[in-house]
Coordinates of C-alpha atoms in Angstrom, one line a residue:
Chain A
M89 CA -3.3 -92.6 -25.4
S90 CA -5.0 -92.2 -28.9
E91 CA -8.6 -93.0 -29.3
A92 CA -8.0 -95.8 -31.7
I93 CA -5.6 -97.7 -29.4
A94 CA -8.0 -96.9 -26.4
S95 CA -10.8 -98.6 -28.4
G96 CA -8.7 -101.6 -29.3
E97 CA -8.9 -100.7 -33.0
S98 CA -5.8 -100.9 -34.9
P99 CA -5.0 -97.5 -36.2
S100 CA -4.6 -96.8 -39.9
P101 CA -1.3 -96.6 -41.3
A102 CA -1.8 -93.0 -42.1
L103 CA -2.8 -92.5 -38.4
R104 CA 0.1 -94.5 -37.2
S105 CA 2.8 -92.1 -38.9
G106 CA 0.9 -89.0 -39.7
E107 CA 0.3 -88.3 -43.3
R108 CA 3.4 -90.5 -44.3
R109 CA 3.5 -92.2 -47.7
G110 CA 4.2 -95.9 -47.9
R111 CA 7.7 -97.0 -48.7
L112 CA 8.4 -98.7 -52.2
K113 CA 10.9 -101.5 -52.5
V114 CA 11.1 -103.1 -55.9
F115 CA 13.0 -106.2 -56.8
L116 CA 14.4 -105.9 -60.3
G117 CA 15.7 -108.7 -62.4
M118 CA 16.7 -109.3 -66.0
A119 CA 14.3 -111.9 -66.7
A120 CA 11.7 -114.1 -65.6
G121 CA 13.0 -116.8 -63.2
V122 CA 15.8 -115.0 -61.5
G123 CA 14.1 -115.0 -58.2
K124 CA 12.3 -112.0 -57.7
T125 CA 9.2 -113.3 -56.2
F126 CA 11.0 -115.5 -54.3
R127 CA 12.9 -112.8 -52.5
M128 CA 9.9 -110.6 -52.2
L129 CA 8.4 -113.4 -50.3
I130 CA 11.2 -114.2 -48.0
E131 CA 11.2 -110.5 -47.0
G132 CA 7.6 -110.5 -46.6
R133 CA 8.1 -113.5 -44.0
V134 CA 11.0 -111.8 -42.2
E135 CA 8.6 -108.9 -41.8
L136 CA 5.8 -111.0 -40.6
E137 CA 7.9 -112.8 -38.2
A138 CA 9.1 -109.4 -36.8
G139 CA 5.5 -108.6 -35.9
R140 CA 4.5 -106.4 -38.8
D141 CA 1.1 -106.6 -40.5
V142 CA 2.0 -108.2 -44.0
V143 CA -0.3 -109.4 -46.7
V144 CA -0.1 -110.7 -50.2
G145 CA -2.0 -108.3 -52.5
L146 CA -1.1 -110.3 -55.6
L147 CA 1.1 -113.3 -56.2
E148 CA 1.9 -114.8 -59.5
T149 CA 3.5 -118.3 -59.0
H150 CA 3.3 -119.2 -62.6
G151 CA 2.9 -122.7 -61.3
R152 CA 6.4 -122.8 -59.5
A153 CA 6.0 -125.1 -56.4
E154 CA 8.8 -123.7 -54.6
T155 CA 7.3 -120.1 -54.7
A156 CA 3.8 -121.4 -53.8
Q157 CA 5.4 -123.2 -50.9
L158 CA 7.2 -119.9 -49.7
A159 CA 4.0 -118.1 -49.7
E160 CA 2.2 -120.5 -47.1
G161 CA 1.6 -119.0 -44.1
L162 CA 1.3 -115.5 -45.5
P163 CA -2.1 -113.9 -45.5
I164 CA -3.3 -113.6 -49.4
L165 CA -6.1 -111.3 -50.1
P166 CA -8.5 -112.9 -52.8
R167 CA -8.5 -111.4 -56.3
V168 CA -11.3 -109.4 -57.6
R169 CA -13.2 -111.1 -60.6
M170 CA -14.3 -109.4 -63.7
T171 CA -15.6 -110.3 -67.0
Y172 CA -14.3 -109.2 -70.2
R173 CA -15.5 -110.1 -73.6
Q174 CA -17.2 -113.1 -72.0
T175 CA -13.9 -114.2 -70.5
M176 CA -13.4 -114.5 -66.5
I177 CA -10.3 -112.5 -65.6
E178 CA -9.0 -112.1 -61.9
E179 CA -7.1 -108.8 -61.0
M180 CA -5.7 -107.6 -57.7
D181 CA -8.3 -106.2 -55.4
L182 CA -7.3 -102.7 -54.9
R183 CA -10.1 -101.5 -52.7
A184 CA -9.7 -104.8 -50.5
I185 CA -6.1 -103.8 -49.6
V186 CA -6.7 -100.2 -48.9
V187 CA -9.8 -101.2 -46.6
R188 CA -7.6 -104.0 -45.0
E189 CA -4.7 -101.2 -44.3
P190 CA -1.7 -103.7 -43.5
E191 CA 1.6 -102.2 -42.9
I192 CA 3.2 -103.9 -45.7
C193 CA 1.6 -105.3 -49.0
L194 CA 3.5 -107.6 -51.5
I195 CA 2.6 -107.1 -55.0
D196 CA 4.0 -109.0 -58.0
E197 CA 4.6 -107.8 -61.4
L198 CA 4.5 -103.9 -61.0
A199 CA 4.2 -103.6 -65.0
H200 CA 1.1 -105.5 -65.2
T201 CA -1.6 -103.9 -67.5
N202 CA -5.0 -104.4 -65.6
A203 CA -8.2 -105.7 -67.4
P204 CA -10.3 -103.2 -69.0
G205 CA -12.7 -101.9 -66.5
S206 CA -10.5 -101.7 -63.6
E207 CA -10.1 -98.8 -61.5
H208 CA -6.6 -97.9 -63.2
A209 CA -5.1 -98.9 -66.5
K210 CA -1.8 -100.0 -64.9
R211 CA -0.8 -102.1 -61.7
Y212 CA 1.7 -99.3 -60.9
E213 CA -1.0 -97.0 -60.7
D214 CA -2.8 -99.2 -58.1
V215 CA 0.6 -99.2 -56.2
E216 CA 0.6 -95.3 -56.3
E217 CA -2.8 -95.3 -54.6
I218 CA -1.8 -98.0 -51.9
L219 CA 1.6 -96.0 -51.2
A220 CA -0.5 -92.9 -50.8
A221 CA -2.8 -94.6 -48.1
G222 CA 0.6 -95.0 -46.1
I223 CA 1.2 -98.7 -46.7
D224 CA 4.5 -100.0 -47.7
V225 CA 4.6 -102.0 -50.8
L226 CA 7.3 -104.9 -51.9
S227 CA 6.9 -105.3 -55.7
T228 CA 8.7 -107.0 -58.5
L229 CA 9.9 -105.9 -62.1
N230 CA 11.8 -107.1 -65.1
I231 CA 14.3 -104.5 -66.6
Q232 CA 12.8 -104.9 -70.1
H233 CA 9.4 -103.2 -68.9
L234 CA 11.1 -99.9 -68.2
E235 CA 9.9 -97.4 -70.7
S236 CA 13.3 -95.9 -71.8
L237 CA 14.8 -99.4 -72.1
N238 CA 12.1 -100.7 -74.0
D239 CA 13.3 -99.9 -77.6
H240 CA 17.0 -100.8 -76.7
I241 CA 16.0 -104.2 -75.3
T242 CA 13.8 -105.0 -78.1
E243 CA 16.8 -104.2 -80.5
L244 CA 19.2 -106.4 -78.3
S245 CA 16.6 -109.5 -78.1
G246 CA 14.4 -108.9 -81.0
I247 CA 11.5 -109.2 -78.8
R248 CA 9.1 -106.2 -78.2
V249 CA 7.8 -106.0 -74.6
R250 CA 4.2 -104.7 -74.6
E251 CA 4.1 -103.8 -70.9
T252 CA 6.0 -101.0 -69.8
I253 CA 6.0 -98.7 -66.9
P254 CA 7.5 -94.9 -66.8
D255 CA 11.0 -94.9 -65.4
A256 CA 9.9 -92.3 -62.7
I257 CA 8.1 -95.1 -61.0
L258 CA 11.3 -96.7 -60.4
G259 CA 13.2 -93.5 -59.6
R260 CA 10.8 -92.9 -56.9
A261 CA 11.3 -96.2 -55.3
D262 CA 12.9 -95.9 -51.9
E263 CA 14.7 -99.1 -52.5
V264 CA 15.8 -101.0 -55.5
V265 CA 17.1 -104.5 -55.2
L266 CA 18.8 -106.2 -58.1
I267 CA 18.1 -109.8 -58.1
D268 CA 21.0 -111.0 -60.0
L269 CA 21.8 -114.4 -61.6
T270 CA 24.4 -115.4 -64.2
P271 CA 22.9 -116.4 -67.6
E272 CA 24.1 -119.9 -67.2
A273 CA 22.6 -120.2 -63.9
L274 CA 19.2 -118.9 -65.3
L275 CA 19.5 -121.4 -68.0
D276 CA 20.0 -124.2 -65.7
R277 CA 17.1 -123.2 -64.1
L278 CA 15.0 -123.2 -66.8
R279 CA 16.1 -126.5 -68.3
A280 CA 15.2 -127.9 -64.9
G281 CA 11.7 -127.0 -65.2
K282 CA 11.9 -124.4 -62.5
I283 CA 10.6 -121.5 -64.5
Y284 CA 8.2 -122.6 -67.1
P285 CA 6.3 -126.2 -67.5
S286 CA 8.1 -128.5 -69.8
E287 CA 6.2 -127.9 -72.8
R288 CA 7.4 -124.2 -73.0
I289 CA 11.2 -124.9 -72.3
D290 CA 12.3 -125.3 -75.9
A291 CA 10.4 -122.4 -77.2
A292 CA 11.8 -120.1 -74.3
L293 CA 15.5 -121.4 -75.1
N294 CA 15.1 -120.6 -78.7
N295 CA 13.5 -117.2 -78.2
F296 CA 14.0 -114.9 -75.0
F297 CA 16.4 -117.2 -73.1
R298 CA 19.1 -117.2 -75.5
I299 CA 22.5 -116.7 -73.6
E300 CA 23.4 -113.6 -75.5
N301 CA 20.0 -112.0 -74.8
L302 CA 20.4 -112.8 -71.2
A303 CA 23.8 -111.6 -70.9
A304 CA 22.9 -108.3 -72.5
L305 CA 19.9 -108.0 -70.3
R306 CA 22.0 -108.6 -67.3
E307 CA 24.3 -105.9 -68.3
V308 CA 21.3 -103.5 -68.8
A309 CA 20.0 -104.2 -65.4
L310 CA 23.2 -103.9 -63.6
R311 CA 23.6 -100.5 -65.3
Q312 CA 20.2 -99.3 -64.6
V313 CA 20.7 -100.2 -60.8
A314 CA 24.1 -98.4 -60.9
E315 CA 22.6 -95.2 -62.4
E316 CA 19.9 -95.4 -59.9
V317 CA 22.6 -95.5 -57.2
G318 CA 24.4 -92.6 -58.8
A319 CA 21.0 -90.6 -59.0
K320 CA 20.3 -91.0 -55.4
R321 CA 24.0 -89.9 -54.6
L322 CA 23.3 -86.7 -56.5
T323 CA 20.0 -86.1 -54.7
T324 CA 21.9 -86.7 -51.3
E325 CA 24.3 -83.9 -52.5
L326 CA 21.4 -81.6 -52.9
V327 CA 19.3 -82.4 -49.9
G328 CA 20.9 -84.8 -47.6
S329 CA 22.7 -84.3 -44.1
R330 CA 26.3 -83.1 -43.5
E331 CA 27.5 -86.8 -43.3
E332 CA 25.6 -87.4 -46.9
S333 CA 27.1 -84.5 -48.3
L334 CA 30.6 -85.7 -47.4
A335 CA 29.7 -89.1 -48.8
A336 CA 28.8 -87.3 -52.1
D337 CA 32.0 -85.6 -52.1
A338 CA 33.5 -88.9 -52.4
P339 CA 34.8 -89.8 -55.9
Q340 CA 32.0 -91.1 -58.2
A341 CA 32.0 -94.8 -57.9
V342 CA 29.9 -95.9 -61.0
G343 CA 28.6 -94.5 -64.2
E344 CA 31.1 -93.1 -66.8
R345 CA 29.6 -90.2 -68.8
L346 CA 31.5 -89.1 -72.0
L347 CA 31.3 -85.8 -73.6
A348 CA 32.5 -85.1 -77.0
L349 CA 33.1 -81.5 -78.5
V350 CA 31.8 -81.4 -81.8
E351 CA 31.5 -79.0 -84.7
P352 CA 29.7 -79.1 -87.8
Y353 CA 32.5 -80.2 -90.0
P354 CA 33.0 -83.4 -91.8
G355 CA 36.0 -84.6 -89.7
T356 CA 33.8 -84.3 -86.4
Q357 CA 32.0 -87.6 -87.4
R358 CA 35.2 -89.5 -86.7
L359 CA 35.6 -88.1 -83.3
V360 CA 31.9 -89.1 -82.6
R361 CA 32.6 -92.6 -83.5
R362 CA 35.5 -92.9 -81.5
A363 CA 33.9 -91.5 -78.4
W364 CA 30.9 -93.8 -79.1
R365 CA 33.2 -96.8 -79.2
S366 CA 34.9 -95.8 -76.1
A367 CA 31.4 -95.1 -74.4
H368 CA 30.5 -98.6 -75.6
R369 CA 33.5 -100.3 -74.0
L370 CA 32.8 -98.6 -70.7
G371 CA 29.1 -99.1 -70.8
A372 CA 28.7 -95.2 -70.5
E373 CA 26.4 -92.6 -71.8
L374 CA 27.7 -90.2 -74.5
D375 CA 27.0 -86.7 -74.9
L376 CA 27.7 -84.4 -78.0
L377 CA 28.1 -80.7 -77.4
W378 CA 28.4 -78.0 -79.9
V379 CA 29.2 -74.7 -78.7
R380 CA 27.9 -72.0 -81.1
K381 CA 29.2 -68.5 -81.3
P382 CA 26.2 -66.0 -80.7
G383 CA 24.9 -65.1 -84.1
Q384 CA 27.3 -67.6 -86.0
R385 CA 26.1 -68.1 -89.6
L386 CA 26.3 -71.5 -90.9
T387 CA 27.2 -72.3 -94.7
A388 CA 25.2 -74.6 -96.5
E389 CA 28.1 -77.3 -96.2
N390 CA 28.1 -76.8 -92.4
E391 CA 24.3 -77.2 -92.2
R392 CA 24.8 -80.3 -94.2
S393 CA 27.4 -81.6 -91.6
L394 CA 25.3 -80.7 -88.7
S395 CA 22.4 -82.5 -90.0
A396 CA 24.6 -85.8 -90.7
L397 CA 26.0 -85.1 -87.2
R398 CA 22.5 -85.2 -85.7
Q399 CA 21.6 -88.2 -87.8
L400 CA 24.8 -90.1 -86.3
A401 CA 24.0 -89.0 -82.7
S402 CA 20.5 -90.5 -83.1
V403 CA 21.5 -93.7 -84.5
L404 CA 24.4 -94.3 -82.0
G405 CA 22.0 -93.3 -79.2
A406 CA 24.0 -90.2 -78.2
K407 CA 22.5 -87.0 -77.0
M408 CA 23.4 -84.1 -78.9
F409 CA 23.2 -80.6 -77.3
E410 CA 24.0 -77.1 -78.7
E411 CA 24.8 -74.0 -76.6
E412 CA 25.4 -70.6 -77.4
S413 CA 28.5 -68.9 -75.8
D414 CA 31.4 -66.9 -76.6
D415 CA 33.5 -68.7 -74.2
V416 CA 33.7 -72.5 -75.3
A417 CA 35.6 -73.6 -72.1
A418 CA 33.1 -72.0 -69.8
A419 CA 30.1 -73.5 -71.7
V420 CA 31.9 -76.9 -71.5
V421 CA 32.6 -76.6 -67.8
E422 CA 29.0 -75.6 -67.2
H423 CA 27.7 -78.6 -69.2
A424 CA 30.2 -81.0 -67.8
S425 CA 29.3 -80.1 -64.2
R426 CA 25.5 -80.3 -65.0
R427 CA 25.7 -83.8 -66.7
G428 CA 28.2 -85.4 -64.3
T429 CA 30.7 -85.9 -67.3
T430 CA 33.9 -88.0 -66.3
Y431 CA 35.6 -87.9 -69.7
I432 CA 35.9 -85.4 -72.5
L433 CA 36.9 -85.9 -76.0
V434 CA 38.1 -82.9 -78.1
G435 CA 39.4 -83.2 -81.8
R436 CA 42.6 -81.2 -83.0
S437 CA 41.8 -77.5 -82.6
R438 CA 42.1 -75.4 -85.9
P439 CA 45.0 -73.0 -86.0
A440 CA 44.4 -70.0 -83.7
R441 CA 44.5 -66.6 -85.4
G442 CA 45.9 -63.2 -84.1
V443 CA 46.0 -62.8 -80.2
A444 CA 44.1 -66.0 -79.7
R445 CA 47.5 -67.8 -80.2
L446 CA 48.6 -66.6 -76.7
R447 CA 45.5 -68.1 -75.2
V448 CA 46.0 -71.3 -73.4
P449 CA 44.7 -74.1 -75.4
L450 CA 41.2 -75.5 -74.5
P451 CA 42.1 -79.0 -73.5
Q452 CA 44.5 -77.4 -70.9
R453 CA 41.9 -74.9 -69.7
L454 CA 39.4 -77.8 -69.4
M455 CA 41.9 -79.8 -67.4
Q456 CA 42.4 -76.7 -65.1
R457 CA 38.7 -76.1 -64.3
L458 CA 37.4 -79.6 -64.4
P459 CA 39.8 -81.4 -62.0
G460 CA 39.0 -85.2 -62.0
V461 CA 37.6 -85.3 -65.5
D462 CA 39.9 -87.0 -68.1
V463 CA 40.3 -85.1 -71.3
R464 CA 41.4 -86.9 -74.5
I465 CA 42.6 -85.2 -77.8
V466 CA 41.5 -87.4 -80.6
A467 CA 44.1 -87.2 -83.5
D468 CA 43.2 -85.8 -86.8
R469 CA 44.1 -88.8 -89.2
S470 CA 44.0 -86.6 -92.2
Q471 CA 47.1 -84.6 -90.9
R472 CA 48.7 -88.2 -90.2
A473 CA 47.9 -89.2 -93.9
S474 CA 49.3 -85.9 -95.2
A475 CA 52.5 -86.3 -93.0
D476 CA 53.0 -89.9 -94.3
V477 CA 52.9 -88.5 -97.8
Q478 CA 55.5 -85.9 -97.2
Chain B
M378 CA 63.6 -35.4 -82.3
T379 CA 61.4 -35.2 -85.5
M380 CA 63.5 -38.5 -86.6
L381 CA 62.7 -40.0 -83.4
V382 CA 58.9 -39.6 -84.0
I383 CA 59.2 -40.9 -87.5
V384 CA 61.0 -43.9 -86.3
V385 CA 58.3 -44.5 -83.4
V386 CA 55.6 -44.2 -85.9
V387 CA 57.1 -46.2 -88.5
A388 CA 57.8 -48.9 -85.8
A389 CA 54.2 -48.7 -84.5
A390 CA 52.7 -48.9 -87.9
G391 CA 55.1 -51.8 -88.6
I392 CA 53.9 -53.6 -85.2
A393 CA 50.1 -52.9 -86.1
L394 CA 50.7 -54.4 -89.7
G395 CA 52.3 -57.3 -88.0
I396 CA 49.3 -57.9 -85.6
A397 CA 46.9 -57.4 -88.5
A398 CA 48.7 -59.8 -90.5
G399 CA 49.0 -62.4 -87.7
Y400 CA 45.2 -62.1 -87.2
W401 CA 44.2 -62.5 -90.8
L402 CA 46.8 -64.9 -91.8
P403 CA 46.6 -68.1 -89.9
P404 CA 49.8 -70.3 -89.8
H405 CA 50.5 -73.4 -92.4
G406 CA 49.5 -71.2 -95.6
R407 CA 45.8 -70.6 -95.8
L408 CA 46.5 -68.5 -98.9
A409 CA 48.0 -71.6 -100.8
R410 CA 44.9 -73.6 -99.7
R411 CA 42.5 -71.4 -100.8
D412 CA 44.0 -71.4 -104.3
R413 CA 43.2 -74.8 -104.5
P414 CA 40.0 -75.9 -106.5
R415 CA 37.2 -77.0 -104.3
P416 CA 35.7 -80.3 -104.7
V417 CA 32.3 -79.8 -105.9
R418 CA 31.3 -83.4 -106.8
R419 CA 29.8 -85.8 -104.3
I420 CA 30.3 -89.5 -104.6
L421 CA 27.9 -91.7 -102.3
L422 CA 29.4 -95.2 -101.6
P423 CA 26.4 -96.9 -99.6
F424 CA 27.0 -100.1 -97.6
T425 CA 25.0 -102.2 -94.9
G426 CA 27.3 -105.1 -93.9
E427 CA 30.5 -105.7 -92.5
A428 CA 32.5 -105.5 -95.7
I429 CA 32.5 -103.7 -99.1
S430 CA 34.0 -105.0 -102.5
R431 CA 37.4 -103.6 -103.1
R432 CA 36.3 -102.9 -106.7
S433 CA 33.6 -100.5 -105.4
F434 CA 36.1 -98.9 -103.3
E435 CA 38.7 -98.4 -105.9
A436 CA 36.2 -97.2 -108.4
A437 CA 35.2 -94.6 -105.8
V438 CA 38.7 -93.4 -105.4
R439 CA 39.5 -93.3 -108.9
L440 CA 36.5 -91.2 -109.7
A441 CA 37.2 -89.0 -106.7
K442 CA 40.7 -88.3 -107.9
A443 CA 39.8 -87.6 -111.4
E444 CA 36.7 -85.4 -110.8
N445 CA 38.1 -83.9 -107.5
A446 CA 35.2 -85.1 -105.6
T447 CA 34.5 -86.1 -102.1
V448 CA 33.6 -89.6 -101.3
M449 CA 30.7 -90.0 -99.0
P450 CA 30.8 -93.7 -97.4
A451 CA 27.0 -94.2 -96.1
F452 CA 26.2 -96.9 -93.6
L453 CA 22.6 -97.9 -94.2
A454 CA 21.1 -99.0 -90.8
T455 CA 17.7 -100.8 -90.8
V456 CA 15.2 -100.2 -88.2
P457 CA 12.8 -103.3 -87.6
M458 CA 9.1 -102.5 -88.1
N459 CA 8.2 -103.0 -84.4
L460 CA 10.7 -100.1 -83.3
P461 CA 10.4 -96.3 -83.9
L462 CA 12.4 -95.0 -86.8
E463 CA 14.3 -92.8 -84.5
T464 CA 15.6 -95.6 -82.3
P465 CA 19.2 -96.0 -81.7
L466 CA 20.8 -99.0 -83.2
P467 CA 23.9 -99.9 -81.1
V468 CA 24.1 -103.5 -82.2
Q469 CA 24.0 -102.6 -86.2
C470 CA 26.3 -99.7 -85.3
A471 CA 28.8 -102.0 -83.5
R472 CA 29.2 -103.6 -86.9
G473 CA 28.8 -100.7 -89.2
M474 CA 30.9 -98.1 -87.5
P475 CA 34.4 -99.9 -87.9
L476 CA 33.8 -100.5 -91.5
L477 CA 32.8 -96.7 -91.9
E478 CA 36.2 -96.1 -90.0
S479 CA 38.0 -98.3 -92.2
I480 CA 36.7 -96.9 -95.4
E481 CA 37.5 -93.4 -94.1
Q482 CA 41.2 -94.3 -93.1
R483 CA 41.8 -95.7 -96.4
L484 CA 40.2 -92.9 -98.4
I485 CA 42.3 -90.2 -96.3
S486 CA 45.6 -92.2 -96.9
Q487 CA 44.9 -92.0 -100.5
G488 CA 44.5 -88.3 -100.4
V489 CA 40.5 -88.5 -101.1
P490 CA 38.3 -86.0 -99.4
V491 CA 35.8 -87.9 -97.3
D492 CA 32.5 -87.0 -95.5
S493 CA 30.6 -89.9 -94.2
R494 CA 26.9 -90.6 -93.8
V495 CA 24.6 -92.7 -91.7
G496 CA 21.1 -93.6 -93.4
R497 CA 18.4 -95.1 -91.5
G498 CA 15.1 -96.7 -92.8
R499 CA 13.0 -99.6 -92.8
T500 CA 15.0 -101.5 -95.4
A501 CA 18.2 -100.6 -97.0
R502 CA 16.3 -99.1 -100.0
D503 CA 14.3 -97.0 -97.7
A504 CA 17.6 -95.8 -95.8
L505 CA 19.1 -94.9 -99.1
R506 CA 15.8 -93.2 -100.4
R507 CA 15.8 -91.1 -97.2
L508 CA 19.5 -90.1 -97.8
L509 CA 18.8 -89.3 -101.3
E510 CA 16.0 -87.2 -100.1
Q511 CA 17.9 -85.0 -97.7
E512 CA 21.1 -84.6 -99.8
H513 CA 22.3 -84.2 -103.3
F514 CA 24.8 -86.7 -104.7
D515 CA 26.3 -86.6 -108.3
R516 CA 27.3 -90.1 -108.4
I517 CA 26.2 -93.3 -106.5
I518 CA 28.6 -96.5 -106.5
V519 CA 26.9 -99.8 -105.8
S520 CA 27.9 -103.4 -106.5
A521 CA 25.8 -105.5 -108.7
D522 CA 26.7 -108.8 -106.9
E523 CA 23.7 -108.9 -104.8
D524 CA 26.0 -110.5 -102.1
Q525 CA 24.8 -107.9 -99.4
H526 CA 28.0 -105.8 -99.5
S527 CA 25.8 -102.9 -100.2
G528 CA 22.7 -104.6 -99.0
L529 CA 20.9 -103.8 -102.3
G530 CA 19.2 -106.4 -104.3
Y531 CA 18.8 -106.4 -108.2
D532 CA 15.2 -104.7 -107.4
D533 CA 16.6 -102.2 -105.5
L534 CA 19.4 -101.3 -108.1
R535 CA 16.6 -101.1 -110.7
W536 CA 14.6 -98.6 -108.4
L537 CA 18.1 -96.8 -108.0
L538 CA 18.2 -96.3 -111.7
E539 CA 14.7 -95.2 -112.1
R540 CA 14.3 -92.9 -109.3
A541 CA 17.8 -91.5 -107.9
P542 CA 18.6 -88.2 -109.1
A543 CA 22.2 -89.0 -109.8
E544 CA 24.5 -90.8 -112.0
I545 CA 24.7 -94.6 -110.8
L546 CA 27.5 -96.7 -111.3
I547 CA 26.9 -100.2 -111.0
L548 CA 29.9 -102.5 -111.0
R549 CA 29.5 -105.9 -112.5
T550 CA 30.4 -108.9 -110.5
A551 CA 33.9 -110.2 -110.9
P552 CA 33.7 -113.9 -109.5
E553 CA 37.5 -114.1 -109.5
D554 CA 37.9 -110.8 -107.5
T555 CA 36.7 -111.5 -103.9
R556 CA 38.9 -108.7 -102.5
Q557 CA 37.1 -107.0 -99.7
I558 CA 37.4 -104.0 -97.5
S559 CA 36.3 -105.0 -93.9
S560 CA 36.2 -103.5 -90.3
N561 CA 39.2 -105.9 -89.6
A562 CA 41.1 -103.6 -91.6
V563 CA 40.5 -100.7 -89.3
S564 CA 43.9 -99.5 -87.6
G565 CA 44.7 -97.7 -84.6
H566 CA 42.9 -97.6 -81.2
F567 CA 39.2 -97.7 -82.6

């Protein structure tokens, strides 16, 4: 029997399970009001009823009666008060949580920025410390707070969200639960006063809570979680058990990734636009790959085309890669395998010269070496136009 | 015996010549194409909206044919001040790319060389300025109707005339001629 248990004291989480790090579970939503905090509290109550030591480290009810009601009966740690510019601010009491050593701590709004003078600048940094102390954390996050999506969402919604968290924080979460709600249902909740007080409803409806915004945000949230699942599958393949490896061998369920093979010629832009359009429809990522021959010299015209291609990729949000290789097919296969490509688009090849005519065409070589990856040849419209003229 | 050797040598030389010719001469007549004069002039056709006036397009085609020039339709995307300049712009691209495709298709069908561009800036003028800094254009064709076809207002046109290192062709308004080329005209699977 351990000394702690013999003395009647509750062992610290770290002692309970060696040096284990706490588990992080994030409830992710497309916007305020979808029910992230509600779901977090329900899970907290279930754990409490199961006999685990649960505390609420930080709860933001935003004046919602249903949320406050659900929190009743859960032990809530008092907040710490601090003064900043003659204003009293309340923040989560990190030290109190670490000293209290619960098994599970509920912490709302993971992306929150702490008041100046706090131990850490951001709440996710507080959460990191709590996890390091071996305490499990349940937390909430809206999709627009993810750093990598911030610009994209600002362009979609026209509203810049200042509080962001690095994607790696969500990536390290042991579980991500998407709290999904249709935009129509969310708007109904908003109009019923379940999200904001009545004086804020009109402003919300005219700004962030427009149905097209919500639909776009929902799509982004669904894709983000799908990608998280995809990333976890890849991790499993690398380090998992035999069963997990077998599962990883199963066909990829979600997340298309397109690869367009480009060259610095004017006609390539059309291929890129078409690839982007397809990626847009599939909700997929788009990579562009230029396989450059070692020592290949570019003409001034090639340089201009390459610069235009990079600019186009940047505006479209595609990632452009350049690789040096004598063997185009090998370079493409290596790249596609590394990036998890599901779809390759190639343009019409230029006429082969000499013995190269005897070689198997690139699309066929790719199909042979990348089973399961679709290969599409994009037509050269200029050829079609000249054929029409003839 | 000597005769046989000569025949073998001649045959080998012929085969070698054939391989060399096959290597250096690609199919479909590279030599004939090489003889053609190369396009040397570049005509910029900037736009921001979902349509451009048919008059601007036709002017570009006429000039390109007369001068053996390449037409360079350029979609000018504007980045809001609260976003980094390098940010992707999928919403604007969803409008601009089909029109770019539509313009390209029409130019190609008329036998005019085309090389598209995308400019990005805080305003249409800023995007155009950045594009002009990066590349040389011989002519720029814009419409003077200030109806957002090109996204350039009268002030921008004045700026263009004063600052742009190219010949500027400003097409006067023709109220009776409302023909446009829009993204709806894009054909095929795009």
